[in-house]
Tab-separated table of C-alpha atoms and ligand atoms in Angstrom:
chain	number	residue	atom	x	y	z
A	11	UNK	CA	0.000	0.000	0.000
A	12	UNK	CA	1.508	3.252	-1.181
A	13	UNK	CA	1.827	5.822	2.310
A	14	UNK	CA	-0.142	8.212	3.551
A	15	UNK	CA	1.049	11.501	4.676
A	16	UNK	CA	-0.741	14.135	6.567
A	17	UNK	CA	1.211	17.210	5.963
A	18	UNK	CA	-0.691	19.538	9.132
A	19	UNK	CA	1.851	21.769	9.962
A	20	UNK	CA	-0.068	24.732	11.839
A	21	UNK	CA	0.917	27.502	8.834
A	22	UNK	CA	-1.058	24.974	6.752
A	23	UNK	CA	-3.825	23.968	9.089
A	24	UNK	CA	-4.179	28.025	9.937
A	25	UNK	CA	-4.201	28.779	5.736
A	26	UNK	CA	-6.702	25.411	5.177
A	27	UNK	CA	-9.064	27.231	7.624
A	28	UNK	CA	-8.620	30.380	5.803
A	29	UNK	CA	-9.738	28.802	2.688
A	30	UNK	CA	-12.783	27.145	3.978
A	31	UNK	CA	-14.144	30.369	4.545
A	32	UNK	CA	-16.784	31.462	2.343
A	33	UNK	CA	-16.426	34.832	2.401
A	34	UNK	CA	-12.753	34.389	1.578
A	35	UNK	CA	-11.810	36.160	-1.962
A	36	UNK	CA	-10.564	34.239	-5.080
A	37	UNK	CA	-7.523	36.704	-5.450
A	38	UNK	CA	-6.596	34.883	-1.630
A	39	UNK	CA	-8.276	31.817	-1.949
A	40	UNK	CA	-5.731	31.578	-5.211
A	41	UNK	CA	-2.359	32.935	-2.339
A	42	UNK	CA	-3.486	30.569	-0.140
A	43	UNK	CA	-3.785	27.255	-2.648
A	44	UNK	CA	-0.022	28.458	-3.585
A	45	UNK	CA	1.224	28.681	0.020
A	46	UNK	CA	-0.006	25.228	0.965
A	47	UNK	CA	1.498	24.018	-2.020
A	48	UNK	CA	4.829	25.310	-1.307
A	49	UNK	CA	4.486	24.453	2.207
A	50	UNK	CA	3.354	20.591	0.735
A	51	UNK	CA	5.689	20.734	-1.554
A	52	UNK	CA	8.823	21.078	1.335
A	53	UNK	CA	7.594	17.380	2.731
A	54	UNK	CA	7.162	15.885	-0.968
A	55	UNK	CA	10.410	16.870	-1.899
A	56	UNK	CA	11.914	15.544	1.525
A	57	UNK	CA	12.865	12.046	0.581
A	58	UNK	CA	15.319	13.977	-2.635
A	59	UNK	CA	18.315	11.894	-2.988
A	60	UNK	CA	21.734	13.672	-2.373
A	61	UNK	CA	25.382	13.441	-3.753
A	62	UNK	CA	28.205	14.729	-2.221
A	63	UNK	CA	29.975	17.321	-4.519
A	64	UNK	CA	33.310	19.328	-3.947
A	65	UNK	CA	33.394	23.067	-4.086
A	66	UNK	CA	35.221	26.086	-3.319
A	67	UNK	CA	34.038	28.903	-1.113
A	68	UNK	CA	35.777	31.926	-0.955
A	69	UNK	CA	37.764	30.707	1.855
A	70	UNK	CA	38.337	26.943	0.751
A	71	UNK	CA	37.424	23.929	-0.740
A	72	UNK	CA	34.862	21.660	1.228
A	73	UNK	CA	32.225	19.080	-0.133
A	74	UNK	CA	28.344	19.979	-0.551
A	75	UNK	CA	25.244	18.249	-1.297
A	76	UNK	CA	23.359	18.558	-4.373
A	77	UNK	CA	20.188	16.540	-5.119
A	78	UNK	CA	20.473	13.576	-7.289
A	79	UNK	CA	18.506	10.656	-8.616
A	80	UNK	CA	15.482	11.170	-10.555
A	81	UNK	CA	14.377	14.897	-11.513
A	82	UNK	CA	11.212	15.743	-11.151
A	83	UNK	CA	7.849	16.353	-13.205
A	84	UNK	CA	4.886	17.945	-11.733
A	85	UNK	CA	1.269	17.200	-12.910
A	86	UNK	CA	-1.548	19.834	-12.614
A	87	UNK	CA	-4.999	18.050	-13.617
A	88	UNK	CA	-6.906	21.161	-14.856
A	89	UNK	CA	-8.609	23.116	-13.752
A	90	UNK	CA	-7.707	23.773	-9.939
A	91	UNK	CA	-4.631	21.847	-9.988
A	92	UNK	CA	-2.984	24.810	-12.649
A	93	UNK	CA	-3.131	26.680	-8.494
A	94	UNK	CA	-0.598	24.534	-6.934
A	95	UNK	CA	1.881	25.084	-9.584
A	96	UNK	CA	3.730	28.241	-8.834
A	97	UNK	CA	4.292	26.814	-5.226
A	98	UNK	CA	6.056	23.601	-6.222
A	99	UNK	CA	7.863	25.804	-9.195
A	100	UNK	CA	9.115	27.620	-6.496
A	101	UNK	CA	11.053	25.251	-4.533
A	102	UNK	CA	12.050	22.969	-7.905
A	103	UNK	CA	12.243	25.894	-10.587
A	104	UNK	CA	13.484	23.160	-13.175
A	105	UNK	CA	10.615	20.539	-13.050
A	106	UNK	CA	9.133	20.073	-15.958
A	107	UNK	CA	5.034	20.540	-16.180
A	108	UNK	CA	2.973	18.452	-18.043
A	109	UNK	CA	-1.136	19.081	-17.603
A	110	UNK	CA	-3.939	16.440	-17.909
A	111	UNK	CA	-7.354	17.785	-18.503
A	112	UNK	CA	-10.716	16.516	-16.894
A	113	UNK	CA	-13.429	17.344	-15.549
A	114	UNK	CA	-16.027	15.872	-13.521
A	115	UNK	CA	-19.950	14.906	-15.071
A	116	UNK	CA	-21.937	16.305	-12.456
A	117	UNK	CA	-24.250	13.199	-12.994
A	118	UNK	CA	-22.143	10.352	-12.774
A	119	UNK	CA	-19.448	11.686	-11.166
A	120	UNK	CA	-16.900	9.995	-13.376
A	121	UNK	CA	-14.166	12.053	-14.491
A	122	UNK	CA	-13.971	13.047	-18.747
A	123	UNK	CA	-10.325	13.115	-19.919
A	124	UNK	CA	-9.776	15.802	-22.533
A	125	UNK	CA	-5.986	16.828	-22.710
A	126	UNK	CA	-3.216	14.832	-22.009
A	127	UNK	CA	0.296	17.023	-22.902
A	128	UNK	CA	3.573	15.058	-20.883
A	129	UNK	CA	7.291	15.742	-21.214
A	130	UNK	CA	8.752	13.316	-23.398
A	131	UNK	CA	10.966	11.833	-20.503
A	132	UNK	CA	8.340	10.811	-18.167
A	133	UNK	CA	9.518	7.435	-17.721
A	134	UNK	CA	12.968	8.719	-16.152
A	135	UNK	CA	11.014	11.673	-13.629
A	136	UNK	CA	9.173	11.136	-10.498
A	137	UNK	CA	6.103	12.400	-11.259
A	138	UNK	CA	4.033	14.433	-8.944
A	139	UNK	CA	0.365	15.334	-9.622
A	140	UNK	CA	-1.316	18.080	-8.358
A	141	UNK	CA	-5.371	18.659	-7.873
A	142	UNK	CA	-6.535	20.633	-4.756
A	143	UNK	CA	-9.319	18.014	-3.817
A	144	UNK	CA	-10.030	14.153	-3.717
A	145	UNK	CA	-13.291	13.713	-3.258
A	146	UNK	CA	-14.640	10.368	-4.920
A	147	UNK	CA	-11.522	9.467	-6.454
A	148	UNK	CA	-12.185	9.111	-10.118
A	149	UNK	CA	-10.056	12.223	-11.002
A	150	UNK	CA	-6.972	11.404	-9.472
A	151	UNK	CA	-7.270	7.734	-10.410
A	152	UNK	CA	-7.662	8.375	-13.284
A	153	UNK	CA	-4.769	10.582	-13.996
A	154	UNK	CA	-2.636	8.588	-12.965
A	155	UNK	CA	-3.794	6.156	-14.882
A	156	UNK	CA	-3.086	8.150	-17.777
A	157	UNK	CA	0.306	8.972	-16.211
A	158	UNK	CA	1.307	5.206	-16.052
A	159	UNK	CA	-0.168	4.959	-19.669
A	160	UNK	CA	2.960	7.628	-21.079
A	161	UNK	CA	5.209	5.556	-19.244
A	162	UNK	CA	5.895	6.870	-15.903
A	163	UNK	CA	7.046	4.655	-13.098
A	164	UNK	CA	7.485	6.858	-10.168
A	165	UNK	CA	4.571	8.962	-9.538
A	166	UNK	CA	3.459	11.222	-6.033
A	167	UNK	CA	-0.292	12.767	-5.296
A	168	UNK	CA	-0.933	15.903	-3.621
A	169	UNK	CA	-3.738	17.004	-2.892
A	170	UNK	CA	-5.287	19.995	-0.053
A	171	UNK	CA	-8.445	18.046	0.868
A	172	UNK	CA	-9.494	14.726	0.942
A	173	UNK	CA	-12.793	12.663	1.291
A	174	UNK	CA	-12.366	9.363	3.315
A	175	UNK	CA	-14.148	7.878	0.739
A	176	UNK	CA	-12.012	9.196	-2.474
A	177	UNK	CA	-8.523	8.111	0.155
A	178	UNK	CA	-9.427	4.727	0.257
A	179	UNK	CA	-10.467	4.260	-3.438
A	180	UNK	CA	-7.305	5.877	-4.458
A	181	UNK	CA	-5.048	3.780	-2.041
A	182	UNK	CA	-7.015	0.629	-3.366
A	183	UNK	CA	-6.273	1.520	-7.506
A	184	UNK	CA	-2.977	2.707	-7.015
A	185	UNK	CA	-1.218	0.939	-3.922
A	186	UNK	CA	1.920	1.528	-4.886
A	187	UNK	CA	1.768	5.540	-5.446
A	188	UNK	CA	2.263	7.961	-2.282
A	189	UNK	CA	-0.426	10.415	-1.304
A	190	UNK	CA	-0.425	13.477	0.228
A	191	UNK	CA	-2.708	15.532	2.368
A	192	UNK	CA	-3.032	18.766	4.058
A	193	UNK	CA	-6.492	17.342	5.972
A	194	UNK	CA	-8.855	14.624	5.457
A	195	UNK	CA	-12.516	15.711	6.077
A	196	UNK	CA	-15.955	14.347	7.140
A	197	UNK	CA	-17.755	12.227	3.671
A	198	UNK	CA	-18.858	13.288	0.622
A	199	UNK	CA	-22.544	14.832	-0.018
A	200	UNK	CA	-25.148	13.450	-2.454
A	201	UNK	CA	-23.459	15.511	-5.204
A	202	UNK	CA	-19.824	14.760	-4.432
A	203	UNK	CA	-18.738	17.820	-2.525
A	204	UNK	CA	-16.328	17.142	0.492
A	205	UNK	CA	-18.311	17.711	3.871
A	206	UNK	CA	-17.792	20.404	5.282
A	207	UNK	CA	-15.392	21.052	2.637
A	208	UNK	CA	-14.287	24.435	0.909
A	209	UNK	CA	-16.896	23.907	-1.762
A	210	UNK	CA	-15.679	24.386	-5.636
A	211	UNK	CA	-12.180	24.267	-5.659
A	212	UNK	CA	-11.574	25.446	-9.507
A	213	UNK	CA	-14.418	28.386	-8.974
A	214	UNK	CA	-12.812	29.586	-6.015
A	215	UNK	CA	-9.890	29.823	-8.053
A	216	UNK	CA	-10.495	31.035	-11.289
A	217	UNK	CA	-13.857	33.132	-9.610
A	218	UNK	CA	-16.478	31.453	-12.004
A	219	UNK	CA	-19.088	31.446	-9.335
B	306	PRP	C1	-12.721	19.000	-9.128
B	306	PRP	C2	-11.354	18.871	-8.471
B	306	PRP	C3	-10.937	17.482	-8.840
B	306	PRP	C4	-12.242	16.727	-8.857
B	306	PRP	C5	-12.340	15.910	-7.610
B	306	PRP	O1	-12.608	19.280	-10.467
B	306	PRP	O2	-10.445	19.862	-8.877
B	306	PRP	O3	-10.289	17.406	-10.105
B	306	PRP	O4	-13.286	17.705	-8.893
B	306	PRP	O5	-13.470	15.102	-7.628
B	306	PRP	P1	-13.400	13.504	-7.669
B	306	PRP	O6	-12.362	13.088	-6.681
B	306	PRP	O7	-14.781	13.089	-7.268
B	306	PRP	O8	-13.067	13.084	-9.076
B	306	PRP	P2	-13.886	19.514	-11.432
B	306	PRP	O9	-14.404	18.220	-11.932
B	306	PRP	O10	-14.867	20.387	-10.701
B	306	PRP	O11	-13.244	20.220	-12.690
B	306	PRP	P3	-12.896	21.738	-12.965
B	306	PRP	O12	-12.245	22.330	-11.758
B	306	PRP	O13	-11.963	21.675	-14.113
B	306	PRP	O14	-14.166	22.413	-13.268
B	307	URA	N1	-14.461	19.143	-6.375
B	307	URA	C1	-14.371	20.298	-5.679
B	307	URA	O1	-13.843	21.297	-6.187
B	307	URA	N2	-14.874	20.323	-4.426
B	307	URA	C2	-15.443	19.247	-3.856
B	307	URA	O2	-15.863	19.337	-2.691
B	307	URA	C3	-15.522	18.062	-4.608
B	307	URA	C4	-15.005	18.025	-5.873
């Protein structure tokens, strides 16, 4: 079974609560999405592999670290992933971005795939895919599906919020991919929406509401 993490570091439970909000504007409803992600973003990228390397500082030589091993992609699934971006840009300013596109059909619930654009080298990145909210699952699932499908083999899931219910059918389709979590909340409503929630993640965003 891939891990769990619960990344609730009080800056990011304080922000989450922030975001909940309803009277909270897009303009920092968008901040906030990118300061969790950077904040995220510090515990994905905590397992990095590191090589020594020699340098010289002004006053001698001495030996560094510098990360090695795989480089890294990152994976917004459109729309409210595209928020998280900037913050993991901004720790690994050299990851490539690819972007899968879906949405979810308010009646069934099962996520549409309609864009699919990866970096040609997926297969030698660890892959990290980015969507604000996991609520029944099919989204997430279902990008990485499509992930595995180009060809990558090492693959990470962040998300803010989870559902119980979209953690567990996630865990159970892809067991051996890690997911992270700022907070896992109450159920899912009749429509899908994560109880209590921060209600549309890509309106709140992109202020389509
Ligand atoms: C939201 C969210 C996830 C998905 C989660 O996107 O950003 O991608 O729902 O739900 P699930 O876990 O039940 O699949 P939405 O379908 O609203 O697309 P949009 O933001 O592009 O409009
Ligand atoms: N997508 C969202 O943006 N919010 C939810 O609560 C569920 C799915």
């Amino acid at each position: 079974m891939g891990k769990l993490i619960i990344t609730d570091h009080p800056l990011i439970q304080h922000k989450l609560t922030i975001m909940r909000k309803k009277e909270t504007s897009s303009s920092d409803f968008r901040s906030l999405v990118t300061e969790i992600a950077t904040l995220m973003g510090y515990e994905v990228t905590r397992d990095l592999e590191l090589q020594d390397v020699e340098i010289e500082t002004p006053l001698m030589k001495t030996t560094g670290k510098e990360i090695s091993g795989k480089k890294l992609g990152i994976v917004p699934i459109l729309r409210a992933g595209v928020g998280m971006v900037d913050g993991f840009l901004s720790l690994v300013p050299v990851a490539r971005v690819g972007y899968i596109g879906l949405y979810r059909d308010p009646e069934t619930l099962k996520p549409v795939t309609y864009y699919n654009k990866m970096p040609s080298d997926v297969a030698s990145r660890t892959m990290i895919v980015l969507d604000p909210m996991l609520a029944t699952g099919g989204s997430l699932i279902e990008a990485v599906n499509e992930l595995k499908a180009t060809g990558a083999t090492s693959i990470k899931a962040v998300c803010i919020l989870g559902a119980p219910e979209g953690v567990e059918a996630f865990q159970k389709a892809h067991p051996d991919v890690d997911l992270y979590l700022a907070a896992i909340d109450e159920k899912l409503n009749d429509h899908g929406y994560i109880l209590p929630g921060l209600g549309d993640a890509g309106d709140r965003i992109f202020g389509t509401k």
